[in-house]
Coordinates of C-alpha atoms in Angstrom, one line a residue:
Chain A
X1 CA 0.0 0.0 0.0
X2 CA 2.6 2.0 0.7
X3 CA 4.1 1.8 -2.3
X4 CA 1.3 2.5 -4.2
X5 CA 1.1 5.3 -2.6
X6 CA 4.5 6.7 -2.9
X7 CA 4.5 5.8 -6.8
X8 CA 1.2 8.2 -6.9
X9 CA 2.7 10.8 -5.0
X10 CA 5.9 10.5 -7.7
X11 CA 3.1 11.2 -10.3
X12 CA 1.5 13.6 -8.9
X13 CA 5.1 15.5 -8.5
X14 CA 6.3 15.1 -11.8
X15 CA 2.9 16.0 -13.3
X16 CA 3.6 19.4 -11.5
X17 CA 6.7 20.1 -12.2
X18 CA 6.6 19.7 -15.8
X19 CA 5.0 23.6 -15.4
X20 CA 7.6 24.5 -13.2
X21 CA 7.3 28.4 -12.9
X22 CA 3.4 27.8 -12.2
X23 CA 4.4 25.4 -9.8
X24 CA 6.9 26.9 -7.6
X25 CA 4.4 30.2 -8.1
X26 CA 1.7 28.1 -6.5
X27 CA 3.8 27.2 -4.0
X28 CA 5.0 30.7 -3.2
X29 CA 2.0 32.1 -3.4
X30 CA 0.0 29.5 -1.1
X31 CA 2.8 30.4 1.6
X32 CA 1.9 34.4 0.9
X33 CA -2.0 33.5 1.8
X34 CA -1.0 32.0 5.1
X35 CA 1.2 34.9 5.6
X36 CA -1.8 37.6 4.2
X37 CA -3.7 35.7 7.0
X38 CA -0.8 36.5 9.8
X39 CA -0.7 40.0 8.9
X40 CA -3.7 40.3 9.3
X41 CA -4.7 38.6 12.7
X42 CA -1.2 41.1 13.8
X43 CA -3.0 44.1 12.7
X44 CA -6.1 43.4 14.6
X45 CA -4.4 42.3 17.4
X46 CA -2.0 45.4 17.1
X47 CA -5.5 47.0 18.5
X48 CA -6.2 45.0 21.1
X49 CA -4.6 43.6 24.1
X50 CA -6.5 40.2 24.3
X51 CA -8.5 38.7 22.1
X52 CA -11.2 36.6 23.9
X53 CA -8.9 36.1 27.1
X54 CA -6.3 35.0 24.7
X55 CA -2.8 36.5 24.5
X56 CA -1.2 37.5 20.7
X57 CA 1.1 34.9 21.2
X58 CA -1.9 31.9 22.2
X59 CA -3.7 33.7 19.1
X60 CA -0.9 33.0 17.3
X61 CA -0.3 29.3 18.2
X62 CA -4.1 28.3 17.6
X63 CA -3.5 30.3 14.2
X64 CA -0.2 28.0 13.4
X65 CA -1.9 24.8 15.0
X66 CA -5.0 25.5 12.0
X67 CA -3.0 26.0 9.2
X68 CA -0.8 23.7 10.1
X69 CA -3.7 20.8 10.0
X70 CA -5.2 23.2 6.8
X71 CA -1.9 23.0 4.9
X72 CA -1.8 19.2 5.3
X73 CA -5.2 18.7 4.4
X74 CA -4.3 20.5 1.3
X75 CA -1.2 18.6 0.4
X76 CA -3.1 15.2 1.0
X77 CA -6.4 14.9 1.3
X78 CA -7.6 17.8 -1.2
X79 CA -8.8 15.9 -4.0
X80 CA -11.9 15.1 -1.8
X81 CA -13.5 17.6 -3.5
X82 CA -13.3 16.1 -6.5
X83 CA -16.0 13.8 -6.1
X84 CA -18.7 15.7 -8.0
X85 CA -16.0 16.1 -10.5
X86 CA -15.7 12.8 -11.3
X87 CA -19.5 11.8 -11.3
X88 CA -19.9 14.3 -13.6
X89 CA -17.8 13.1 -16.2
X90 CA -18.4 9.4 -15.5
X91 CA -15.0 8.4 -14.2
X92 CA -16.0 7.4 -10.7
X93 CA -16.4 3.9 -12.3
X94 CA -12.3 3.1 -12.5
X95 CA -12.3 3.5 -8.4
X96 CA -14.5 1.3 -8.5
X97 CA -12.8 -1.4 -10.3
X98 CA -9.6 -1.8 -8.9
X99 CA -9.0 -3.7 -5.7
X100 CA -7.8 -0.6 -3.2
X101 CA -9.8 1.1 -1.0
X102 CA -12.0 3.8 -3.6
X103 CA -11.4 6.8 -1.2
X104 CA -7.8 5.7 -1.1
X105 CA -8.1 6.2 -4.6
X106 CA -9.5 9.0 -5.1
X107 CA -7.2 11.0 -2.7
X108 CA -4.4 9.1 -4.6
X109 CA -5.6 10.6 -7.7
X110 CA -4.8 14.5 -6.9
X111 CA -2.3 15.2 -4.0
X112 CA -1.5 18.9 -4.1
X113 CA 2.0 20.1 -3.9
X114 CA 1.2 23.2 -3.8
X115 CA 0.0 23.3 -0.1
X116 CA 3.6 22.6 0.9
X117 CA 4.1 26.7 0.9
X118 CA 1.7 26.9 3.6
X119 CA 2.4 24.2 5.6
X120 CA 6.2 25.7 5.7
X121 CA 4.7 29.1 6.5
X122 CA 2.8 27.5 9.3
X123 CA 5.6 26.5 10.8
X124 CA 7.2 29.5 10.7
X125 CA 4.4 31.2 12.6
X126 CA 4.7 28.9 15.2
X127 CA 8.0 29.6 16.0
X128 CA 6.8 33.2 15.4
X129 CA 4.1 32.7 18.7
X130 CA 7.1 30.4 20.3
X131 CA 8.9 34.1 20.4
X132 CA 6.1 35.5 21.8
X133 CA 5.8 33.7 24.7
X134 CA 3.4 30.7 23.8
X135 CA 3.8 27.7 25.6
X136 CA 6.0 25.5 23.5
X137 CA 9.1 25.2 25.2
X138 CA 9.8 21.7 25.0
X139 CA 9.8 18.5 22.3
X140 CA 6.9 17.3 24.0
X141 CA 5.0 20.2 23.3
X142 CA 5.7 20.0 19.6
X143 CA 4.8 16.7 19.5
X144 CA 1.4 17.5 20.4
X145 CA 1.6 20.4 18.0
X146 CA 2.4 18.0 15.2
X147 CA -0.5 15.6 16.7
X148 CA -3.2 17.8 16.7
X149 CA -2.2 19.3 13.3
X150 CA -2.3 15.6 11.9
X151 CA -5.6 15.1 14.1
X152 CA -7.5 18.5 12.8
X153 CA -6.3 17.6 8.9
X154 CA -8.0 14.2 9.2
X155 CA -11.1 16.7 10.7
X156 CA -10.7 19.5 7.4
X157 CA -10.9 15.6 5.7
X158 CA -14.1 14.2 7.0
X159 CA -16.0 18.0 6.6
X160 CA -14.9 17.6 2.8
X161 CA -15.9 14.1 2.7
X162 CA -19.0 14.6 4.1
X163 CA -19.9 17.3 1.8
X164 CA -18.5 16.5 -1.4
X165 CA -21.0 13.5 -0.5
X166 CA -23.9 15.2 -1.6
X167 CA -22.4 15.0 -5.2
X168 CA -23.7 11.9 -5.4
X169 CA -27.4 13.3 -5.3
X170 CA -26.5 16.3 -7.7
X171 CA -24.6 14.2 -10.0
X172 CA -21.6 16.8 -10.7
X173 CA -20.2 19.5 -8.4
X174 CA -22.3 20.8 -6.0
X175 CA -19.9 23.4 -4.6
X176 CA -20.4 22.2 -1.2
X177 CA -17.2 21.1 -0.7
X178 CA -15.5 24.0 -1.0
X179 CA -17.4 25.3 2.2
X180 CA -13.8 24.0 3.6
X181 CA -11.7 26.7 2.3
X182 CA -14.4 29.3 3.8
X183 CA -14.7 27.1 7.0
X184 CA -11.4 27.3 8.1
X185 CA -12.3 30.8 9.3
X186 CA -13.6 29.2 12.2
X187 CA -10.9 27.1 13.3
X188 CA -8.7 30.4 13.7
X189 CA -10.0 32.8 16.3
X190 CA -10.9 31.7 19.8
X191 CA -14.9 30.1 20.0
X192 CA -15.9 32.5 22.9
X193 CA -16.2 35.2 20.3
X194 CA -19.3 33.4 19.4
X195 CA -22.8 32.8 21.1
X196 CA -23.4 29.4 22.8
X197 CA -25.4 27.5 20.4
X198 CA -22.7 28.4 17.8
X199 CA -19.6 27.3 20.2
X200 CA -21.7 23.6 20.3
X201 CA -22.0 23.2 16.9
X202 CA -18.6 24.3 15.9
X203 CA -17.2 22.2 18.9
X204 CA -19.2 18.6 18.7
X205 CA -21.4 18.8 15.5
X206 CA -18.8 20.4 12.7
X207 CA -15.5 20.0 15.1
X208 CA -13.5 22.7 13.7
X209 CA -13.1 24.1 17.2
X210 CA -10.7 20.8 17.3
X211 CA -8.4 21.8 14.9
X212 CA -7.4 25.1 16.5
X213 CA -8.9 25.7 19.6
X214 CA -9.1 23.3 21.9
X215 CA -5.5 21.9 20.8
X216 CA -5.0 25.1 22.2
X217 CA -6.4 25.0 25.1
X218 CA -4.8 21.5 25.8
X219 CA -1.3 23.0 25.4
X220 CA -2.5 26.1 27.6
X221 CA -3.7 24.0 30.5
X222 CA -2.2 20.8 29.7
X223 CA -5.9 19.0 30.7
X224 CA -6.2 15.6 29.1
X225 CA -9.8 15.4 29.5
X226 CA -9.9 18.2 26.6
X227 CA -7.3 15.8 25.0
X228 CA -9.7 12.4 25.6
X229 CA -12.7 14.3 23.9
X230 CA -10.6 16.3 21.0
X231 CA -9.6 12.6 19.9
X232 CA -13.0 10.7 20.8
X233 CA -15.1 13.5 18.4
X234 CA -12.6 13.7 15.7
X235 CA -12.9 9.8 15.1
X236 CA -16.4 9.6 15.7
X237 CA -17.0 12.6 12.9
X238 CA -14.1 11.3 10.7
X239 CA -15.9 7.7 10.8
X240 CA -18.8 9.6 10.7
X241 CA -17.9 11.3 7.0
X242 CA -16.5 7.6 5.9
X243 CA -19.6 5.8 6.3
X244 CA -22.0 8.8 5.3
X245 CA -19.7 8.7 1.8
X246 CA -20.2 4.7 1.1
X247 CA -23.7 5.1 2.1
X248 CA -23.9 8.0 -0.8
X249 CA -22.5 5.7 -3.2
X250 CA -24.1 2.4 -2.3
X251 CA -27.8 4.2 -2.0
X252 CA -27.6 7.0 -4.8
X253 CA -24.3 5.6 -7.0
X254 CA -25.7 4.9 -10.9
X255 CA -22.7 3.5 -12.8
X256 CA -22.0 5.1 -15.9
X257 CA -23.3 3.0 -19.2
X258 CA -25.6 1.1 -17.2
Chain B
X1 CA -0.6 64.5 -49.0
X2 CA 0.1 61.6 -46.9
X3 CA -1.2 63.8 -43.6
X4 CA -4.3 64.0 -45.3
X5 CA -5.2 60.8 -46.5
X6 CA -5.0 60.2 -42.8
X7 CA -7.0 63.0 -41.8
X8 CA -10.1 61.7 -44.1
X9 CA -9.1 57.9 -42.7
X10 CA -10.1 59.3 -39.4
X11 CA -13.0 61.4 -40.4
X12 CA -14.4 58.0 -41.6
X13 CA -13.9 56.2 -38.7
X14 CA -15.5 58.7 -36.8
X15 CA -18.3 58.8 -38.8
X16 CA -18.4 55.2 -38.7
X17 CA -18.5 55.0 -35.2
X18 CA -21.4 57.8 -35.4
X19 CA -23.1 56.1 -38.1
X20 CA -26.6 54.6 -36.9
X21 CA -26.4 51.1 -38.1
X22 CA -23.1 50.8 -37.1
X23 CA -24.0 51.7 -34.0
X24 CA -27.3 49.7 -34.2
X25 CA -25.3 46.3 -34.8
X26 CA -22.9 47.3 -32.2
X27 CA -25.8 47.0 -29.8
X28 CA -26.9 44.1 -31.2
X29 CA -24.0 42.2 -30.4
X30 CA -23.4 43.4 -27.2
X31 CA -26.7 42.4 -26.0
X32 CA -26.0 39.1 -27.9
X33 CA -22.7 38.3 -25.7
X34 CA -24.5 39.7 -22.7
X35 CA -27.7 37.3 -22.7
X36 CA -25.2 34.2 -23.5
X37 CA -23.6 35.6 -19.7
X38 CA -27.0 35.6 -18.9
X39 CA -28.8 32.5 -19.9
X40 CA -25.5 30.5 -18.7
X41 CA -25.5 31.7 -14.9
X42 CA -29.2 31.0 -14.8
X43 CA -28.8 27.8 -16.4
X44 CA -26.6 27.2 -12.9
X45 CA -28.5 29.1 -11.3
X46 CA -28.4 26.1 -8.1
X47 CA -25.3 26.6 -8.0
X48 CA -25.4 30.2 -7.4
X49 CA -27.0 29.7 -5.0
X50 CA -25.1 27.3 -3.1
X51 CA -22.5 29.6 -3.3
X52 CA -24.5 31.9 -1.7
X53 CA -25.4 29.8 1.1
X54 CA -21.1 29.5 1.5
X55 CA -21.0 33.7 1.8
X56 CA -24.0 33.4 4.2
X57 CA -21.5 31.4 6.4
X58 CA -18.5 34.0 5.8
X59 CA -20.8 36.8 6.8
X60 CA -22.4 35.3 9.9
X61 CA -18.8 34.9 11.2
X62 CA -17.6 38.2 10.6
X63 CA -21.2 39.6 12.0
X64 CA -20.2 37.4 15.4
X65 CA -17.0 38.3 15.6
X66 CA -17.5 41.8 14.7
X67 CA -20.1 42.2 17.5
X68 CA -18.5 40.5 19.7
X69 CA -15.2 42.8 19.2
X70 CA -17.2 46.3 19.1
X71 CA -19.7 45.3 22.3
X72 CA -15.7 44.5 24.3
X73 CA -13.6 47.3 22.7
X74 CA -15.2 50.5 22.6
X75 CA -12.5 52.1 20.2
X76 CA -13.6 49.5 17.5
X77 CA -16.9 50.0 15.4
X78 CA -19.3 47.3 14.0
X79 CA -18.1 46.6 10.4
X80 CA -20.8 43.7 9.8
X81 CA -22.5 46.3 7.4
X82 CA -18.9 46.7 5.8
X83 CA -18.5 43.0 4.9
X84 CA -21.7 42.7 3.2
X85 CA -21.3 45.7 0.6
X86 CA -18.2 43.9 0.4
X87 CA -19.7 40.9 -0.1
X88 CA -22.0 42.3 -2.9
X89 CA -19.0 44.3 -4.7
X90 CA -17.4 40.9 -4.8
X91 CA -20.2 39.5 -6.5
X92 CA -20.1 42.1 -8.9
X93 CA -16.7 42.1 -9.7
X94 CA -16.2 38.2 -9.9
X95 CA -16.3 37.6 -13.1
X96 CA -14.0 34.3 -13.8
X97 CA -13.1 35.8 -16.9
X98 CA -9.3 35.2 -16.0
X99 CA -10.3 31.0 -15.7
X100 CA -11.7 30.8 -18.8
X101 CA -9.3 32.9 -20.6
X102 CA -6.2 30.6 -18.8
X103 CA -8.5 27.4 -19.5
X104 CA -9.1 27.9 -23.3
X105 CA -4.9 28.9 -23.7
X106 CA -3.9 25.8 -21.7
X107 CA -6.5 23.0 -23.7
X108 CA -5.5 25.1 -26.7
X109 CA -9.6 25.3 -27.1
X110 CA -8.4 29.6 -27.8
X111 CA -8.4 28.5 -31.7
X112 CA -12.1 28.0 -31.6
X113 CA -12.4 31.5 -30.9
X114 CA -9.8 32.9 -33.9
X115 CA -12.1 31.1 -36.0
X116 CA -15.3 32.7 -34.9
X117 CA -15.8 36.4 -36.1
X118 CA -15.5 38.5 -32.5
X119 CA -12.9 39.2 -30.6
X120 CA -12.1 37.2 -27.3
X121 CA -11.0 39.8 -25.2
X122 CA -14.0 42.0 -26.4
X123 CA -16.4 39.1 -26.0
X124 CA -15.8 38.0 -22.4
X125 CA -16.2 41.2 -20.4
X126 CA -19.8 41.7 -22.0
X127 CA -20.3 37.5 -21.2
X128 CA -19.3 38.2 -17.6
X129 CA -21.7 41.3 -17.4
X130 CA -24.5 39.1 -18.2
X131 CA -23.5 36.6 -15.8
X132 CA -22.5 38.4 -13.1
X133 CA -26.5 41.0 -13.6
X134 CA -28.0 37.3 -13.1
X135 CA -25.7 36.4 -10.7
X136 CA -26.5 39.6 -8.4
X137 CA -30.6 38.9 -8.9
X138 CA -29.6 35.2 -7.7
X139 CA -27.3 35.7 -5.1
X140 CA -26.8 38.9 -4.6
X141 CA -30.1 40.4 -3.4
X142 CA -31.6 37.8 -1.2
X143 CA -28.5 38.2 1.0
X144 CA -28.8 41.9 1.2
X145 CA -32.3 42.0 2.3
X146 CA -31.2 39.0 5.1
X147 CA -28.4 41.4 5.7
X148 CA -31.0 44.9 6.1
X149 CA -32.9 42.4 7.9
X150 CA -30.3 41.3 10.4
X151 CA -27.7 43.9 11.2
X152 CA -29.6 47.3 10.7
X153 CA -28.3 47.5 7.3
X154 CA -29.4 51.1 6.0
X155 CA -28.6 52.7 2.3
X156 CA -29.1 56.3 1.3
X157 CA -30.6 56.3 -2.4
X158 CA -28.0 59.2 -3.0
X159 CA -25.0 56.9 -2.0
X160 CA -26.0 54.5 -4.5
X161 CA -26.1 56.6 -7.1
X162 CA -22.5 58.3 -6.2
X163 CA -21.0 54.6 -6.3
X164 CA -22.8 53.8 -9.5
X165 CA -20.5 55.2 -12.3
X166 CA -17.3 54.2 -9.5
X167 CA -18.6 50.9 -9.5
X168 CA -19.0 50.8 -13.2
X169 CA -15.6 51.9 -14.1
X170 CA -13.9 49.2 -11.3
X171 CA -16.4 46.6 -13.0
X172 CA -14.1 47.5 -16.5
X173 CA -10.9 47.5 -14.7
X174 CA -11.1 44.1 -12.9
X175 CA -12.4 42.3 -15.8
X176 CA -9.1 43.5 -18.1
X177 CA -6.6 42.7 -15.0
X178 CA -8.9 39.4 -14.7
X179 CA -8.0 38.8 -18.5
X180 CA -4.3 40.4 -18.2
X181 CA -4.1 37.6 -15.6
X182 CA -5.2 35.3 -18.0
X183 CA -2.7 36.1 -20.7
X184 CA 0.0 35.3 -18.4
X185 CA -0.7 31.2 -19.0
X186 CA 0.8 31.8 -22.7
X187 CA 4.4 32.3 -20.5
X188 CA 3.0 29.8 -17.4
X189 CA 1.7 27.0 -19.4
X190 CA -0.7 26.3 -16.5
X191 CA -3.0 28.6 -14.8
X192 CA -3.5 27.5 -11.0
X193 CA -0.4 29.6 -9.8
X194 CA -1.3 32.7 -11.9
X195 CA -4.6 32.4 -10.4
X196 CA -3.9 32.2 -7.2
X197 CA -1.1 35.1 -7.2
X198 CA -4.1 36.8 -8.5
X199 CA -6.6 36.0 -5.6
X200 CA -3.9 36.8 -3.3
X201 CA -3.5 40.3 -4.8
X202 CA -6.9 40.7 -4.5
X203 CA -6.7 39.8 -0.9
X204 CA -4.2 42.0 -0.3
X205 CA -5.3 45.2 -1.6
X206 CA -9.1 45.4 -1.4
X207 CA -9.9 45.4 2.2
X208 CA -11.8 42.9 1.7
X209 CA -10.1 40.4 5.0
X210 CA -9.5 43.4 6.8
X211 CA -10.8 47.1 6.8
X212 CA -7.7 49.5 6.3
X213 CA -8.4 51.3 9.4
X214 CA -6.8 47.9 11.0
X215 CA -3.2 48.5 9.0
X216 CA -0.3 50.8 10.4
X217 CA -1.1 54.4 9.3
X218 CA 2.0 54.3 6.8
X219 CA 0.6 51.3 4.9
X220 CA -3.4 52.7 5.2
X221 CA -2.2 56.1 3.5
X222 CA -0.4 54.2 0.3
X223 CA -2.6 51.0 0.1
X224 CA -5.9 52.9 -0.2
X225 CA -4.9 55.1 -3.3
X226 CA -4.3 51.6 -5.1
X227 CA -7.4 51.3 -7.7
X228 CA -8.6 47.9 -6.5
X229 CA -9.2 49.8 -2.6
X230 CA -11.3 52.0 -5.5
X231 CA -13.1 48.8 -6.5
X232 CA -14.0 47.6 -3.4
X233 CA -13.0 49.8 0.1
X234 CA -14.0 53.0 -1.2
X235 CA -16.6 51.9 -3.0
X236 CA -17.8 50.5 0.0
X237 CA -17.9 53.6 2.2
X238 CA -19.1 55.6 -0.3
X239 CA -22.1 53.4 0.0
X240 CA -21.9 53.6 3.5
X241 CA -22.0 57.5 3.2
X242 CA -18.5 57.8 4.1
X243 CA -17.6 60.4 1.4
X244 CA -18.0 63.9 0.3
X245 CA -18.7 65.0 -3.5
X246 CA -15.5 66.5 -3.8
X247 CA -13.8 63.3 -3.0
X248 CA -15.9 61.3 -5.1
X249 CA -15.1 63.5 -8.1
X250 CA -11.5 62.6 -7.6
X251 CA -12.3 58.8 -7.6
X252 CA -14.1 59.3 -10.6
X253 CA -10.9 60.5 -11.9
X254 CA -8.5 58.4 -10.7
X255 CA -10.5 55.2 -11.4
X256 CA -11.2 56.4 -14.7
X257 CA -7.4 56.6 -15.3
X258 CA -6.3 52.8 -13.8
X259 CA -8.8 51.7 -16.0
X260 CA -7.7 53.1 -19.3
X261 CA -3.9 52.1 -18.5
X262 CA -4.8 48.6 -18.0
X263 CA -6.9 48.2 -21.0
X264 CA -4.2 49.6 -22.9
X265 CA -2.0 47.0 -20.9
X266 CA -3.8 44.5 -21.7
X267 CA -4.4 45.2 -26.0
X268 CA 0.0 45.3 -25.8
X269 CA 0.4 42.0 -23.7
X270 CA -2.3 40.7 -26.1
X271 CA -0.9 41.9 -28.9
X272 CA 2.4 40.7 -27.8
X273 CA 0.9 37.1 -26.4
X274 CA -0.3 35.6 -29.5
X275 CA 3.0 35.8 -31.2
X276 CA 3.7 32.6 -28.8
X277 CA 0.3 30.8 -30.2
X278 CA 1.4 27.7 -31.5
X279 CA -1.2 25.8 -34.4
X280 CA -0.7 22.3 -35.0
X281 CA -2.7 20.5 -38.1
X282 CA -2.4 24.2 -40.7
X283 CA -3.2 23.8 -44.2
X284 CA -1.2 22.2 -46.6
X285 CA 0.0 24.4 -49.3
X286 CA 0.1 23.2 -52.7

């Protein structure tokens, strides 16, 4: 398996490089958006002392800790959203065929390169908020860093999962998918900002909250019962998106030709 | 002799361009390329709509987190109001001309075009008018009316009007940098990177993540002459009655200016582009 999916990654590469200005451009450029995003969150915070009782530098970290698990969503799990894509041309039949898993497959199919900007960028700013004064002082902190970025891509996966989904119902591209991109808003700026009800849903029902929040938290307070649940939810909703997706295809899947 | 040969070339032209069937079929083909903008965003019109429903989700978290941050700081205003006329100048000004222009280079589909009688990079902009007049009805207004609903939203009839002719101009000027952007694949071979230096410029200089107010006075002063903070930042507060006539007028001006220089931009990199079209599968001669 492993293999297989090295040899696609080597595909996927070469496929890229063979425009090599547009690809180190994309690259460059998908690093300057995570930047444009820093900037950003600096100014505003250049204005204020604390942002929700959270320091610039905690801002920071649950900024890095989001983009972090954004940027590796977007290297590896992106072509998620292709789904509609490839029920609209009929092509969804060759994952079909072939004995690997079809999401496998599919995510196989279009690794993106060009999120390897970002996730360098991301990095960057959390050594940025390590200067600051956020709490990441030793290895063991940056191992839950790397953790929870791993944990909140595999979150960013199951949202675009889930809704790339309801392709299968549209037959083409719904759009929905890229609610992801816009999403990620929320996982970057602390959940008291918003009313209750919204902290709930964002936190349990669409756990986005677990990819830059509560990590946050966790490495604040170091309290593993934030830990237990940020890993119990993600599972359950990641499972959640896996089985919604074969249920789409099983119930609402018309091969092509047929 | 020579001098006025030329002169009575140019009195024709002029007369042409006067002339009222010239001027009869002009119109005719504009609304042509127009209702073909039109007919295709309402053919997709779901879609739109969907979209919609994605900005719906961008607004309502920069309406929390803008009332949250003007109800805890008492230096910072609600800008809920400003995202949504952003929002809506986005609309207006998205025209994916830039995608389709990149597209047609890269699959080499362009030819199709050189063999039709109109001219591409007169073609698209009146397309993407069309689409993006269906795409406001669509998308545009039933957010704006949950927005008046919702966060106290309140235009002056006399602040539309200012912005009209600025909004009209910016409308011109974002579809030739959109196609200008475009061009660029003809050098790129591949248009994802173009596009998304283009979306990040776009980030950068409208206002649209942040309000300029937010940005280190040196930065605000320089950034917000720049003629996409025109487009969208100061087209936005002149809807939100934020300027005087005589400032206006100056926009007018300036925006007016940006616009010719990047049309006549774009007609040299055009111009200039197509020497790198390649043909495969040209007549034999013989």
């Amino acid at each position: 398996m492993l293999s297989i999916l090295y040899h696609h990654f080597l595909i996927n590469l070469k496929s890229r490089l063979i425009y090599r200005w547009d690809f180190l451009l994309a690259i460059f450029i998908k690093g300057l958006e995570g930047f444009c995003g820093f900037i950003m969150l600096d100014f505003l915070m250049s204005k204020l002392t604390m942002l929700a009782g959270f320091s610039k530098a905690n801002v920071l970290l649950m900024f890095g800790i989001s983009e972090l698990a954004f940027s590796i969503w977007h290297c590896f799990f992106i072509n998620s959203l292709s789904i509609g894509n490839y029920l609209h041309d009929g092509s969804m039949d060759r994952f079909l065929l072939k004995p690997i898993n079809p999401i496998l497959q599919i995510l196989m199919d279009g690794f993106d390169e060009d999120g390897w900007g970002a996730l360098v960028f991301s990095i960057i700013v959390l050594f940025i908020a390590k200067q600051q004064g956020a709490p990441l002082a030793s290895f063991q902190d940056w191992l839950f860093v790397l953790l929870f970025a791993a944990n909140g891509s595999l979150i960013f996966f199951g949202l675009s999962l889930f809704l790339s989904s309801f392709s299968f119902l549209a037959r083409t591209q719904t759009n929905l998918g890229l609610f992801v991109m816009d999403l990620r808003q929320f996982a970057r700026v602390p959940i008291s900002v918003f009313p209750k009800w919204f902290q709930v849903m964002i936190s349990v029902l669409f756990p986005l909250a677990l990819c830059g929040f509560w990590p946050t938290q966790f490495m604040i307070h170091y309290d593993f019962t934030i830990l237990f649940f940020i890993f119990l939810i993600s599972i359950v909703f990641t499972s959640f998106s896996i089985f919604f997706f074969y249920f789409m295809l099983k119930k609402h899947y018309e091969s092509t030709g047929t | 002799m020579v001098k006025l040969a030329k002169l009575a070339k140019t009195v024709k032209m002029v007369k042409m361009i006067f002339d009222r069937a010239t001027f009869h079929n002009f119109l005719l083909l504009v609304s042509g390329y127009y209702s073909i903008g039109w007919k295709n965003e309402w053919a997709y019109k779901f879609r739109s709509l969907l979209n919609a429903g994605s900005s719906v989700i961008l607004l309502l978290f920069q309406f929390m987190l803008w009332s949250y941050l003007s109800t805890e700081n008492n230096k910072i205003q609600d800008y809920s109001s400003y995202f949504v006329i952003m929002y809506i100048l986005n609309l207006i000004y998205t025209t994916e001309a830039d995608l389709s222009l990149s597209r047609s280079i890269v699959k080499g589909s362009i030819i199709h075009d050189f063999l039709k009688p109109r001219n591409v990079i007169f073609y698209i902009p009146w397309e993407c008018f069309g689409r993006n007049v269906a795409r406001l009805l669509i998308a545009g207004f039933p957010i704006l009316i949950i927005a008046m609903f919702f966060s106290r939203l309140v235009f002056k009839f006399s602040d539309l009007i200012l912005c009209f002719p600025l909004v009209l101009c910016s409308f011109v000027f974002v579809v030739a940098l959109d196609l200008i952007f475009g061009l660029m694949c003809f050098y790129t071979q591949n248009y994802w990177g173009v596009l998304s230096a283009k979306s990040l410029v776009f980030l950068l200089l409208t206002g649209r993540l942040l309000p300029f107010e937010f940005y280190p006075s040196w930065l605000e002063k320089v950034i917000v002459k720049n003629p996409l903070a025109h487009a969208y930042y100061n087209a936005a507060n002149t809807i939100r009655g934020s300027y005087s006539y005589e400032n206006i007028i100056g926009l007018y001006i300036e925006q007016g200016f940006y616009t010719v220089l990047t049309i006549i931009v774009l007609i040299f990199i055009w111009k200039v582009s197509l020497n790198r079209l390649s043909l495969h599968g040209s007549i034999h001669g013989g």
